mmCIF file of N, CA and C in Angstrom:
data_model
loop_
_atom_site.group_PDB
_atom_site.id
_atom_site.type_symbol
_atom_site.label_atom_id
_atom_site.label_comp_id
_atom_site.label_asym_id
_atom_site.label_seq_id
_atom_site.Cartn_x
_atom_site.Cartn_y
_atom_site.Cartn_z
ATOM 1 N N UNK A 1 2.508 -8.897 -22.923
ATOM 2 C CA UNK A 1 2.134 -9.352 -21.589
ATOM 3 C C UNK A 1 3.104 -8.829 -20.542
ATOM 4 N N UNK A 2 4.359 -8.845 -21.146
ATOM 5 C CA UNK A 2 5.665 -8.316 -19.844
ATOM 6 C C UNK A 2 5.009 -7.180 -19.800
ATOM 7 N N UNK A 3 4.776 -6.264 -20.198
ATOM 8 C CA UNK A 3 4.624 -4.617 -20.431
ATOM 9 C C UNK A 3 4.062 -4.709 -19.938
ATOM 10 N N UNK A 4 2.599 -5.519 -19.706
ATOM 11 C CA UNK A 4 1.115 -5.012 -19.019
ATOM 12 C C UNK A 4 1.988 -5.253 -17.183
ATOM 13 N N UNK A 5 2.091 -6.378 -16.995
ATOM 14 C CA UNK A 5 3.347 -6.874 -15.898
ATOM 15 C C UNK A 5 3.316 -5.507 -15.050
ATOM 16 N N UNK A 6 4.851 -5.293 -16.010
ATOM 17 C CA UNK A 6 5.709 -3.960 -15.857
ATOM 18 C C UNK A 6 4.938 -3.210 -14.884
ATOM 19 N N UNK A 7 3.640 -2.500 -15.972
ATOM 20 C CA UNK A 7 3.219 -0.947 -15.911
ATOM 21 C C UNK A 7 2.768 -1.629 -14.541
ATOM 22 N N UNK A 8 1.825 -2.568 -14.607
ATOM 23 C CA UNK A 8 1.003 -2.594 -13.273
ATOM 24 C C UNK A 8 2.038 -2.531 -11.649
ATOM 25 N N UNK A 9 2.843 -3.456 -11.622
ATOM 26 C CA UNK A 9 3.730 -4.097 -10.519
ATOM 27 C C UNK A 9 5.054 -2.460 -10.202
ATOM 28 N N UNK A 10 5.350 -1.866 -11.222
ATOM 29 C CA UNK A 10 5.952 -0.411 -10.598
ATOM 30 C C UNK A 10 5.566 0.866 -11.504
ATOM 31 N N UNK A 11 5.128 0.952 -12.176
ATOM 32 C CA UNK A 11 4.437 2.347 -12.304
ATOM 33 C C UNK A 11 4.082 3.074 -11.809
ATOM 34 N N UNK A 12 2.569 2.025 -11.530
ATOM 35 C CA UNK A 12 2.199 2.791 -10.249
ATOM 36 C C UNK A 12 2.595 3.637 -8.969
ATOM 37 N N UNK A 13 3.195 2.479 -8.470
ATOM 38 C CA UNK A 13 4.175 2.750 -6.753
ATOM 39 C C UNK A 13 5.043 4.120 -7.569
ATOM 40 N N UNK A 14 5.711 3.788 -8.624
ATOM 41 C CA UNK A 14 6.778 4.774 -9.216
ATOM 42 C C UNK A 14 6.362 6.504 -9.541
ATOM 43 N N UNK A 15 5.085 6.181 -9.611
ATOM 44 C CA UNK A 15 4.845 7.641 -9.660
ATOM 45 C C UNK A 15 4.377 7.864 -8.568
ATOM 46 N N UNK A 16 3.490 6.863 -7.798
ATOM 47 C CA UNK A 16 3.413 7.761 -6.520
ATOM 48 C C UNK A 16 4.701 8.118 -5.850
ATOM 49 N N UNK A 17 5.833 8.099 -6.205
ATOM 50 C CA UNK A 17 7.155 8.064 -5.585
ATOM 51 C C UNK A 17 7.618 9.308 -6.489
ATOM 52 N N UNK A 18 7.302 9.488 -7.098
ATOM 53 C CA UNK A 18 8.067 10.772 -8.132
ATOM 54 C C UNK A 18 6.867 11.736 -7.905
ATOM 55 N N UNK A 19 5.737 12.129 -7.958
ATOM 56 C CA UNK A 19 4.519 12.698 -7.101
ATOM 57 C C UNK A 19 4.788 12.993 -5.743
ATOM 58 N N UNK A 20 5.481 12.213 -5.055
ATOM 59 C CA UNK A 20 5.433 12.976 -3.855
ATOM 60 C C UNK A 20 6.717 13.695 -3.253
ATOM 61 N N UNK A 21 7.840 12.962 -4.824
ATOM 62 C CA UNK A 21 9.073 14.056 -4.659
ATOM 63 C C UNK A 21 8.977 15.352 -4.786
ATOM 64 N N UNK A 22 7.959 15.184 -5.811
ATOM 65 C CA UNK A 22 7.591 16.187 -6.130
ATOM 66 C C UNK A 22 7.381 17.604 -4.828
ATOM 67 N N UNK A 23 5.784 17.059 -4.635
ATOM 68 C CA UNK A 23 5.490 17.759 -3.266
ATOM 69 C C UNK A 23 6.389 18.135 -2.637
ATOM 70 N N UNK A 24 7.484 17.402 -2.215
ATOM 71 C CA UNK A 24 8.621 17.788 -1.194
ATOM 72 C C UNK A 24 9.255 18.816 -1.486
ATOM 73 N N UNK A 25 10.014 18.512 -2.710
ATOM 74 C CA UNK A 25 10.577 19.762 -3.368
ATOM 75 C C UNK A 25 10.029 20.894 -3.849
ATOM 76 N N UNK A 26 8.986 21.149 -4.158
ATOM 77 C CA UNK A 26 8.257 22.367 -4.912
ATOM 78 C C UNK A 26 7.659 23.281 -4.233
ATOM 79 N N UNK A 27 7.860 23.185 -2.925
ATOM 80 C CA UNK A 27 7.170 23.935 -1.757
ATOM 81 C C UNK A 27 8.527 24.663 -0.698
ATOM 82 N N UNK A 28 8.655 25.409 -0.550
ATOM 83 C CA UNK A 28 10.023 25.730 0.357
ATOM 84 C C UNK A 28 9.787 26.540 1.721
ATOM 85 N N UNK A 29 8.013 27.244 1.668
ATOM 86 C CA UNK A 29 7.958 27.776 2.892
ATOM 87 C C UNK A 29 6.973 26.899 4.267
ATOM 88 N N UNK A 30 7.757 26.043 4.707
ATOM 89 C CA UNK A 30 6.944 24.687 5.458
ATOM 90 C C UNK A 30 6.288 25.374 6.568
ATOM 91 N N UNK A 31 5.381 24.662 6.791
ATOM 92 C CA UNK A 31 4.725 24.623 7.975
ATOM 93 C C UNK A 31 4.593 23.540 8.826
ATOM 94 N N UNK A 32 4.373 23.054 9.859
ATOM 95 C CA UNK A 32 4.262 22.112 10.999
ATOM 96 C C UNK A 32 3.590 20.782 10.195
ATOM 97 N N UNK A 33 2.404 20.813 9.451
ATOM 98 C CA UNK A 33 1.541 20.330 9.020
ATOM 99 C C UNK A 33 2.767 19.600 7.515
ATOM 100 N N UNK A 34 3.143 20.486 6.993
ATOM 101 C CA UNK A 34 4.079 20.052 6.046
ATOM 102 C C UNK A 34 4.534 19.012 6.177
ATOM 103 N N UNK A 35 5.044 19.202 7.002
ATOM 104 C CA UNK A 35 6.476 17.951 7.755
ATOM 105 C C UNK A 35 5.622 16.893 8.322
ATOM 106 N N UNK A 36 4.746 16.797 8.985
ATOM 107 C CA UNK A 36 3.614 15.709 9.192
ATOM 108 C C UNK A 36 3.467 15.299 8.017
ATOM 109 N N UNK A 37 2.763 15.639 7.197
ATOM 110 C CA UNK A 37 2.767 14.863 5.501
ATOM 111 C C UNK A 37 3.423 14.474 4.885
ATOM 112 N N UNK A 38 4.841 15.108 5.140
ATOM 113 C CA UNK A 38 5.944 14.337 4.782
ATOM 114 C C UNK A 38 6.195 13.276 5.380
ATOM 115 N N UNK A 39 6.004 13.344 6.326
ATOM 116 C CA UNK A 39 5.890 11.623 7.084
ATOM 117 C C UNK A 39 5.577 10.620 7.154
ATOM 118 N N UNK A 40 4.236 10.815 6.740
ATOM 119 C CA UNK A 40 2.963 10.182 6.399
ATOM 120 C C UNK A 40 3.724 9.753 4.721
ATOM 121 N N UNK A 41 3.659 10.604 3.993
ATOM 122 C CA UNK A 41 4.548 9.920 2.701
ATOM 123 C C UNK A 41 5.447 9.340 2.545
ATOM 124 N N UNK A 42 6.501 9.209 3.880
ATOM 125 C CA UNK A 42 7.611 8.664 3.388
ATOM 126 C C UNK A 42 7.205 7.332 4.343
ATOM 127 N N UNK A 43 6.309 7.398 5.150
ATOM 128 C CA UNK A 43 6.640 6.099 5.825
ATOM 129 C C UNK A 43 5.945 5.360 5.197
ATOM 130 N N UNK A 44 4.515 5.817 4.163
ATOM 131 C CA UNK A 44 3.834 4.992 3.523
ATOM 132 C C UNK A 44 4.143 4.978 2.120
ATOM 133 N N UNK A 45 5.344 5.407 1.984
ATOM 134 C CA UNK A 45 6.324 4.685 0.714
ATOM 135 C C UNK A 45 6.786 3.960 1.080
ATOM 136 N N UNK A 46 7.413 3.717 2.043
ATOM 137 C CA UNK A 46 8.785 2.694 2.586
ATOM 138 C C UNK A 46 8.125 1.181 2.343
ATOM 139 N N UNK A 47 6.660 1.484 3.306
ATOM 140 C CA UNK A 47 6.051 0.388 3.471
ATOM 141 C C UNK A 47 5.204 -0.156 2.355
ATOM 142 N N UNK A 48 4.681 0.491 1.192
ATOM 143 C CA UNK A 48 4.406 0.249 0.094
ATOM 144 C C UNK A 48 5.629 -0.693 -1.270
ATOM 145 N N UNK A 49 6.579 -0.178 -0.610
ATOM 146 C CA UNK A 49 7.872 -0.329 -1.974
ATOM 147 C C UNK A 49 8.580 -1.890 -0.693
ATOM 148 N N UNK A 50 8.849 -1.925 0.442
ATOM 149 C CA UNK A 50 8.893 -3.344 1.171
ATOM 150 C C UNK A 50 8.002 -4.202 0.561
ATOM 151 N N UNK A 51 6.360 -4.228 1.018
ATOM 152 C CA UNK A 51 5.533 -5.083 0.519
ATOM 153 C C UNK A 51 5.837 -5.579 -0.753
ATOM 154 N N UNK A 52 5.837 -4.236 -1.345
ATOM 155 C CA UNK A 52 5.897 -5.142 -3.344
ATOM 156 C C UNK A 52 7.423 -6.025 -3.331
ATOM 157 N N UNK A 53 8.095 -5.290 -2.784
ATOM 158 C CA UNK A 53 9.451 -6.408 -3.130
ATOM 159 C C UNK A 53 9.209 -7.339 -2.010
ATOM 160 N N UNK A 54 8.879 -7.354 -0.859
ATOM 161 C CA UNK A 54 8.893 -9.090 -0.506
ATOM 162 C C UNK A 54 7.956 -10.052 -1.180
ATOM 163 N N UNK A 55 6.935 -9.400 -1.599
ATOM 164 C CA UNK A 55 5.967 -10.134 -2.445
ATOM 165 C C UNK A 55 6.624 -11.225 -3.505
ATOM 166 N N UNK A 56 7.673 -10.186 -4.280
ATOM 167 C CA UNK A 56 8.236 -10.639 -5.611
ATOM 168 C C UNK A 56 7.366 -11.512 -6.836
ATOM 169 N N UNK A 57 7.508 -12.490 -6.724
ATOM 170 C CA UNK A 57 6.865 -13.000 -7.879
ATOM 171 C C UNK A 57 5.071 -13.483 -7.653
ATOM 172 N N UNK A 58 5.238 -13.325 -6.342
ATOM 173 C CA UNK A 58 3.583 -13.948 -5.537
ATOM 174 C C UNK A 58 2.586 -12.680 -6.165
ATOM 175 N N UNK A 59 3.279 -11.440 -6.657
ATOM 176 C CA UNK A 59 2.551 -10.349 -6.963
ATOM 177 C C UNK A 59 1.476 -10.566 -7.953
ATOM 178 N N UNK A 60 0.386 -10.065 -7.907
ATOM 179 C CA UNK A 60 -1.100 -10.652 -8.953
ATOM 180 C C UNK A 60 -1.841 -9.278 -8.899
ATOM 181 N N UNK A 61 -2.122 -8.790 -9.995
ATOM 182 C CA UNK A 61 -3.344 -7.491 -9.670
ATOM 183 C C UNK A 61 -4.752 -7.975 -9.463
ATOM 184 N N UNK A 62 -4.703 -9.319 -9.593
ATOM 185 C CA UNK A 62 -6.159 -10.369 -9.442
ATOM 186 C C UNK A 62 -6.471 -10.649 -8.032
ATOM 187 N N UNK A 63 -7.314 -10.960 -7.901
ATOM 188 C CA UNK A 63 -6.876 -11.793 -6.082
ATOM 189 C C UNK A 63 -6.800 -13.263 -6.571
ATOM 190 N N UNK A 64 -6.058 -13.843 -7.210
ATOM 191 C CA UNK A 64 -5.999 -15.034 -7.602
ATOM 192 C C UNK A 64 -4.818 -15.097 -7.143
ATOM 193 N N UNK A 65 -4.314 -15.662 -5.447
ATOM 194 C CA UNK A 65 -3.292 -16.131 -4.700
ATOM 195 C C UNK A 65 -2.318 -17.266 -5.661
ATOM 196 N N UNK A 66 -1.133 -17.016 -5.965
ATOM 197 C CA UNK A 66 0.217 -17.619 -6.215
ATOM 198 C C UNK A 66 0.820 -18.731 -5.248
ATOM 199 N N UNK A 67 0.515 -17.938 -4.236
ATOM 200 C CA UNK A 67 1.403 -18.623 -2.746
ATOM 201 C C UNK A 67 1.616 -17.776 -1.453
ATOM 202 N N UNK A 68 1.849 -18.222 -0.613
ATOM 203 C CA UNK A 68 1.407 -17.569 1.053
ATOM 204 C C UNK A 68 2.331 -17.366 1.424
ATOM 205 N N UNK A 69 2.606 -15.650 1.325
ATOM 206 C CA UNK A 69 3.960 -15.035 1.725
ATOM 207 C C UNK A 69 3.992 -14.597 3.026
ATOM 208 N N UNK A 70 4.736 -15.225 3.941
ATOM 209 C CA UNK A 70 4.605 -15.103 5.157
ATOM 210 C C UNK A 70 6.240 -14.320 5.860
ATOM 211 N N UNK A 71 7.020 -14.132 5.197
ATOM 212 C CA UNK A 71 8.399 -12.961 5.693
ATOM 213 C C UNK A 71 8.400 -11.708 5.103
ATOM 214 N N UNK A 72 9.629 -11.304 5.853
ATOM 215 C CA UNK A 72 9.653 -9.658 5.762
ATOM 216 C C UNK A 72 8.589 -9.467 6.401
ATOM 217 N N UNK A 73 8.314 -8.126 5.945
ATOM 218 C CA UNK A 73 6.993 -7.587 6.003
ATOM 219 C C UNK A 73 6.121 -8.007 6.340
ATOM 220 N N UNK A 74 5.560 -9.325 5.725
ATOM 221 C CA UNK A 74 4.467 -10.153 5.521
ATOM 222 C C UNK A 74 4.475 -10.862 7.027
ATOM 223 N N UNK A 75 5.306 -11.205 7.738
ATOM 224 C CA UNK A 75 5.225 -11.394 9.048
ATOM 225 C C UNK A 75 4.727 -10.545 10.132
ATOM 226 N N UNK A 76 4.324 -9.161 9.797
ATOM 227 C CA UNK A 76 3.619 -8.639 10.652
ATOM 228 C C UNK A 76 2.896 -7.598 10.103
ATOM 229 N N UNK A 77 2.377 -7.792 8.917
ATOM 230 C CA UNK A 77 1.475 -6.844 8.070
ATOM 231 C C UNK A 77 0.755 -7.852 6.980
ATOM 232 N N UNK A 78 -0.388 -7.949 6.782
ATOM 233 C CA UNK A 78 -0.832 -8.899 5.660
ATOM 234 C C UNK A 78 -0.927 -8.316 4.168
ATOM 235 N N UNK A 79 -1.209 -6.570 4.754
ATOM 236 C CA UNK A 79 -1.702 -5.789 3.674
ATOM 237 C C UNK A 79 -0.708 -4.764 3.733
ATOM 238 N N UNK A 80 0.780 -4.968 3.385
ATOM 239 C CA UNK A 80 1.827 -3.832 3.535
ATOM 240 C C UNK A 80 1.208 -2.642 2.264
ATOM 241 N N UNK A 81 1.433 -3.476 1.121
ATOM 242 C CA UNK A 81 0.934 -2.574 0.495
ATOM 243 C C UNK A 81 -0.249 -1.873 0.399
ATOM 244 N N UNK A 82 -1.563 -2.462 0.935
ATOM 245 C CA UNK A 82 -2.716 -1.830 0.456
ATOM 246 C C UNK A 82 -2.551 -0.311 2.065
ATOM 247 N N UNK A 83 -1.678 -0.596 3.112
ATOM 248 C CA UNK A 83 -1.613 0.242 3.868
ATOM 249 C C UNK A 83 -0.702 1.367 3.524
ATOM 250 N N UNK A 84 0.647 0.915 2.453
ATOM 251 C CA UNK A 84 1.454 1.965 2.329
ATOM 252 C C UNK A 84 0.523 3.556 1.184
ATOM 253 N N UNK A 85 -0.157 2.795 0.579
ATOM 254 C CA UNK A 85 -1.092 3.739 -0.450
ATOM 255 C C UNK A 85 -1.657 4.390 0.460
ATOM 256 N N UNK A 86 -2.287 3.864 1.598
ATOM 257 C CA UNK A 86 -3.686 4.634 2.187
ATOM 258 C C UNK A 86 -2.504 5.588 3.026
ATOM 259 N N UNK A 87 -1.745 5.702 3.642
ATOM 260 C CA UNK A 87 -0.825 6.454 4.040
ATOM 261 C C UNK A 87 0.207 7.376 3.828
ATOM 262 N N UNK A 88 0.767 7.038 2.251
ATOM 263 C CA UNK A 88 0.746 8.036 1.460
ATOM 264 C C UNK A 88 0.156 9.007 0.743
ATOM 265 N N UNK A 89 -1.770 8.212 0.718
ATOM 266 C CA UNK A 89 -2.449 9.491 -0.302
ATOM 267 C C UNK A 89 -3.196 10.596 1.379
ATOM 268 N N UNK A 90 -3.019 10.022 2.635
ATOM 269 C CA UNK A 90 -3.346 10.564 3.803
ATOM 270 C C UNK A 90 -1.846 11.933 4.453
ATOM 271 N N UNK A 91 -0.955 11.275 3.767
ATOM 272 C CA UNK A 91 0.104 12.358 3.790
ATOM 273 C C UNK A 91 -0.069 13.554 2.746
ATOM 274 N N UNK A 92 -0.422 13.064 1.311
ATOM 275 C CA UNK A 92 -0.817 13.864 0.729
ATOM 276 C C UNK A 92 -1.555 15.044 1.379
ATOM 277 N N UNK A 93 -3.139 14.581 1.233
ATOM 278 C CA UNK A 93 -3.942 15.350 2.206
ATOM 279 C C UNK A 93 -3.611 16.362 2.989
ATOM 280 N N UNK A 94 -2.737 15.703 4.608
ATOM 281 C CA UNK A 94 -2.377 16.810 4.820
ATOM 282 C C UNK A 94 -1.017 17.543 4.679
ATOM 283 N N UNK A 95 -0.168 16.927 3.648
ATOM 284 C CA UNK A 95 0.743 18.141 3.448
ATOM 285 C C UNK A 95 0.093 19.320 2.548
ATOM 286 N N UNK A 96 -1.675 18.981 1.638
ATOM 287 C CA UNK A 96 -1.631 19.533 1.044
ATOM 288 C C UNK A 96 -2.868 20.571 1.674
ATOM 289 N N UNK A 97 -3.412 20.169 3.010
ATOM 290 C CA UNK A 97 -4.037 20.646 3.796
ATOM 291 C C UNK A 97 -5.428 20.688 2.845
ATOM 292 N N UNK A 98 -5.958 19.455 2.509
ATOM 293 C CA UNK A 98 -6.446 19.201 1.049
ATOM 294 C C UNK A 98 -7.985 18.133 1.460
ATOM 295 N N UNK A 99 -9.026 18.565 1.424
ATOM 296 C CA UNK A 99 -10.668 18.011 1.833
ATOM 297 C C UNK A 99 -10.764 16.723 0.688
ATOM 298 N N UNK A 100 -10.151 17.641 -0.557
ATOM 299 C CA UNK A 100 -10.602 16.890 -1.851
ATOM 300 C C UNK A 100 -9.439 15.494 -1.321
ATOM 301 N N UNK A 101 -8.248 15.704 -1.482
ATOM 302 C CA UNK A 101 -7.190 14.319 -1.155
ATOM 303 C C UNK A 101 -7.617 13.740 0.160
ATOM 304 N N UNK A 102 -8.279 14.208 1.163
ATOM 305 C CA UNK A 102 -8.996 13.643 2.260
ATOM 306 C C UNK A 102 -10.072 12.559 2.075
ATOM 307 N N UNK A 103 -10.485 13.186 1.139
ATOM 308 C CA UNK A 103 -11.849 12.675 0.646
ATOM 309 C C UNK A 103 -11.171 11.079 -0.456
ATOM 310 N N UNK A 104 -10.567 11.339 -0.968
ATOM 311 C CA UNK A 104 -9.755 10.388 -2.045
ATOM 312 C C UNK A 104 -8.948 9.317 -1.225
ATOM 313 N N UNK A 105 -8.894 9.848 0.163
ATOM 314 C CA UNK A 105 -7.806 8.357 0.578
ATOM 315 C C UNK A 105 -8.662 7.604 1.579
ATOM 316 N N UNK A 106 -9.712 8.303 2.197
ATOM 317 C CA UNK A 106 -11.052 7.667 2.835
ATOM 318 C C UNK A 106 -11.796 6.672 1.853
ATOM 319 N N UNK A 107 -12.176 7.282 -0.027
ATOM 320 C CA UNK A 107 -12.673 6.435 -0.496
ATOM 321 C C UNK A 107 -11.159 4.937 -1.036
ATOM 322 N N UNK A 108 -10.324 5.202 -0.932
ATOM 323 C CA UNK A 108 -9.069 4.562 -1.568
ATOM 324 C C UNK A 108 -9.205 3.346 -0.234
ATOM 325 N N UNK A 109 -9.248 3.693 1.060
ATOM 326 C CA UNK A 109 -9.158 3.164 2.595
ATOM 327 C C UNK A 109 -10.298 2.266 2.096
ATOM 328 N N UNK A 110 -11.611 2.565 1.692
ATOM 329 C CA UNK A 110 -12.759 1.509 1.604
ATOM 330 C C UNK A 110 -12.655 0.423 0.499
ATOM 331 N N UNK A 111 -12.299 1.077 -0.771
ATOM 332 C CA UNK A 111 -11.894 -0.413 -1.730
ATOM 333 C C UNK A 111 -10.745 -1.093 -1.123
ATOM 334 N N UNK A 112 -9.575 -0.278 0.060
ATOM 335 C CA UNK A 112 -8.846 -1.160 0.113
ATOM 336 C C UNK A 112 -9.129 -2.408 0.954
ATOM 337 N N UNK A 113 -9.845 -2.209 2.072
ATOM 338 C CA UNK A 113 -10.643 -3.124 3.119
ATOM 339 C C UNK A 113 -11.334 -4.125 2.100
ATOM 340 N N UNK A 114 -12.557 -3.781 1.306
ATOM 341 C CA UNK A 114 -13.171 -4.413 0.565
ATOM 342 C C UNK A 114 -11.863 -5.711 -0.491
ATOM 343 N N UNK A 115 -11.044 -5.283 -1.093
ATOM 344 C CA UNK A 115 -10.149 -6.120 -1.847
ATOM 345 C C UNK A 115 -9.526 -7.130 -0.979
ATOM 346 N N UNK A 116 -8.774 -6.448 0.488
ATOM 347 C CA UNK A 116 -8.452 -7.271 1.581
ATOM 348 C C UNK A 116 -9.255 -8.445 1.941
ATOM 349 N N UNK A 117 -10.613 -7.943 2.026
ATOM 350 C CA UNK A 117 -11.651 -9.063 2.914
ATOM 351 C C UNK A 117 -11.866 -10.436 1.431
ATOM 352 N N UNK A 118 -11.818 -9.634 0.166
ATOM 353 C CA UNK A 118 -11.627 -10.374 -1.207
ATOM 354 C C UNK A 118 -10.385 -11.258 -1.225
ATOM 355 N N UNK A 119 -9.211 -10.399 -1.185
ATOM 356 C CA UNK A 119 -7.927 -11.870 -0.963
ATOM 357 C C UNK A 119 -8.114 -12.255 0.050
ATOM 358 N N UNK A 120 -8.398 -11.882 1.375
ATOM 359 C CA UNK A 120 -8.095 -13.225 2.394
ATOM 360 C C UNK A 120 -9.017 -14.771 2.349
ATOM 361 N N UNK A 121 -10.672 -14.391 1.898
ATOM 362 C CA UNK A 121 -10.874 -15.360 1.812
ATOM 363 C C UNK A 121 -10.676 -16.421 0.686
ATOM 364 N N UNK A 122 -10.092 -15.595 -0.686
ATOM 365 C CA UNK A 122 -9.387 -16.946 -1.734
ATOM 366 C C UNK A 122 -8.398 -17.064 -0.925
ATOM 367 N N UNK A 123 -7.214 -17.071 -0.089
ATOM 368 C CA UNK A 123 -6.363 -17.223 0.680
ATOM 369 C C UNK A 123 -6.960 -18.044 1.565
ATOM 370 N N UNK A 124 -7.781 -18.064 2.186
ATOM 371 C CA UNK A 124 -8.300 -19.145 3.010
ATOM 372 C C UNK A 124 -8.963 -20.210 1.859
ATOM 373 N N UNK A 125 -9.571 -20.042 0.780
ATOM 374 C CA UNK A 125 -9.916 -21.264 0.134
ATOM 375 C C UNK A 125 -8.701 -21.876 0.066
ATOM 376 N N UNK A 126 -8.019 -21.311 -0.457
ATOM 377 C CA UNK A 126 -6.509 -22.498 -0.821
ATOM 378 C C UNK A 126 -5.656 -22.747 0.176
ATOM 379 N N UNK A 127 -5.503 -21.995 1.449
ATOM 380 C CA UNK A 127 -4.678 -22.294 2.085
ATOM 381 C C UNK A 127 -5.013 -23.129 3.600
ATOM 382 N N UNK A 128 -6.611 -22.569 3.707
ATOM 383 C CA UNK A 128 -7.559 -22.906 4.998
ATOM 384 C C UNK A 128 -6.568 -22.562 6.309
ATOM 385 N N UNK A 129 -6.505 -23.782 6.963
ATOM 386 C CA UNK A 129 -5.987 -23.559 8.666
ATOM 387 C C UNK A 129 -4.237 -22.883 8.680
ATOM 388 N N UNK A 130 -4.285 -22.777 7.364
ATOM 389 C CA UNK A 130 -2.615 -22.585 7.442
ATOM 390 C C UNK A 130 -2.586 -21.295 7.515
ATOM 391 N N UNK A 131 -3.404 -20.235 6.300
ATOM 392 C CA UNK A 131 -3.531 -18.794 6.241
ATOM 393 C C UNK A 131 -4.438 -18.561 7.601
ATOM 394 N N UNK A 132 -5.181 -19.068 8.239
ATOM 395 C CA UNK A 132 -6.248 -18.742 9.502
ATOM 396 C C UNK A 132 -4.842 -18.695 10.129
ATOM 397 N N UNK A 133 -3.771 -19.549 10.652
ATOM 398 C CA UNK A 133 -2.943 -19.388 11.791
ATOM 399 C C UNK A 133 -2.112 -18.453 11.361
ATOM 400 N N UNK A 134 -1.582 -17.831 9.877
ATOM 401 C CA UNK A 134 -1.000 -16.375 9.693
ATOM 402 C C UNK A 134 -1.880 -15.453 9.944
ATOM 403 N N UNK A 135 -3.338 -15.203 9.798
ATOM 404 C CA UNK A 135 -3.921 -14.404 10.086
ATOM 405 C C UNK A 135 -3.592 -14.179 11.457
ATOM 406 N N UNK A 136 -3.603 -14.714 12.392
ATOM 407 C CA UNK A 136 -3.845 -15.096 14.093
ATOM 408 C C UNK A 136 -2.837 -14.279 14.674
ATOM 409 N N UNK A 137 -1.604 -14.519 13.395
ATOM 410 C CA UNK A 137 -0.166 -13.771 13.862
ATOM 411 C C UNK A 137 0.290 -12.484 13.326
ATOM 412 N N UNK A 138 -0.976 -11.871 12.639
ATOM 413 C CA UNK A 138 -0.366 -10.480 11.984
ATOM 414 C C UNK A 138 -1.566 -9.814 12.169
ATOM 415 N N UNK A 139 -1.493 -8.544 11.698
ATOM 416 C CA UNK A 139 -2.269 -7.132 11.590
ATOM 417 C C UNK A 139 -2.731 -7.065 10.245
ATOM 418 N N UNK A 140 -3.648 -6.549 10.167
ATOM 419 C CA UNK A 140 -4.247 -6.227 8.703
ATOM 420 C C UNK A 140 -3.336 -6.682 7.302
#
């Protein structure tokens, strides 16, 4: 059960983090567009790898809410993480000047909305007027 844990809660994030070292390093003749994607990757790592650690133990691959994390991050982002992915696989894209990774973070952008609109309202079953007045005070 730890293992399943594990893989799910940093694997993931971990390779998208070693994947896009990748990119950085393996390319040496940049272009304008480059360095934009690099941007796009590093800011939607930062904000991907914040979310999961303020989360800490509230973390669930279910939408079956733990508890209503409302600091760090969570004070002015609801969905740090589901935004740091869509912004890293959009850096991808264009560092890789790439239709197909375009195409992959547009469909990644729609399950992520869809899962969002899925936790907020078990978040409102359990939490009702309390999660409605965090909603009131944050961004996506």
């Amino acid at each position: 059960m730890w293992l399943k844990r594990y893989q799910i809660e940093n694997v993931v994030p971990l390779l998208f983090t070693i994947i896009s070292t990748y990119f950085v390093s393996a390319y040496r003749n940049y272009r304008y567009y480059n360095y934009v994607g690099i941007g796009f990757m590093v800011i939607g790592l930062l904000i991907w790898w914040i979310g999961k650690l303020n989360l800490d133990d509230a973390f669930h691959s279910g939408i079956k809410p733990k508890r209503l994390v409302q600091t760090g991050i969570y004070s002015k982002i609801r969905h740090p993480i589901y935004i740091g992915l869509v912004l890293t696989l959009f850096g991808w894209s264009v560092y890789l000047l790439s239709i197909m990774w375009l195409g992959v973070t547009i469909s990644t952008l729609f399950v992520m909305i869809l899962r969002a609109y899925k936790e907020e309202r078990a978040l409102f079953r359990k939490y009702g007027k309390r999660f409605i007045a965090y909603k009131l005070k944050t961004w996506f």
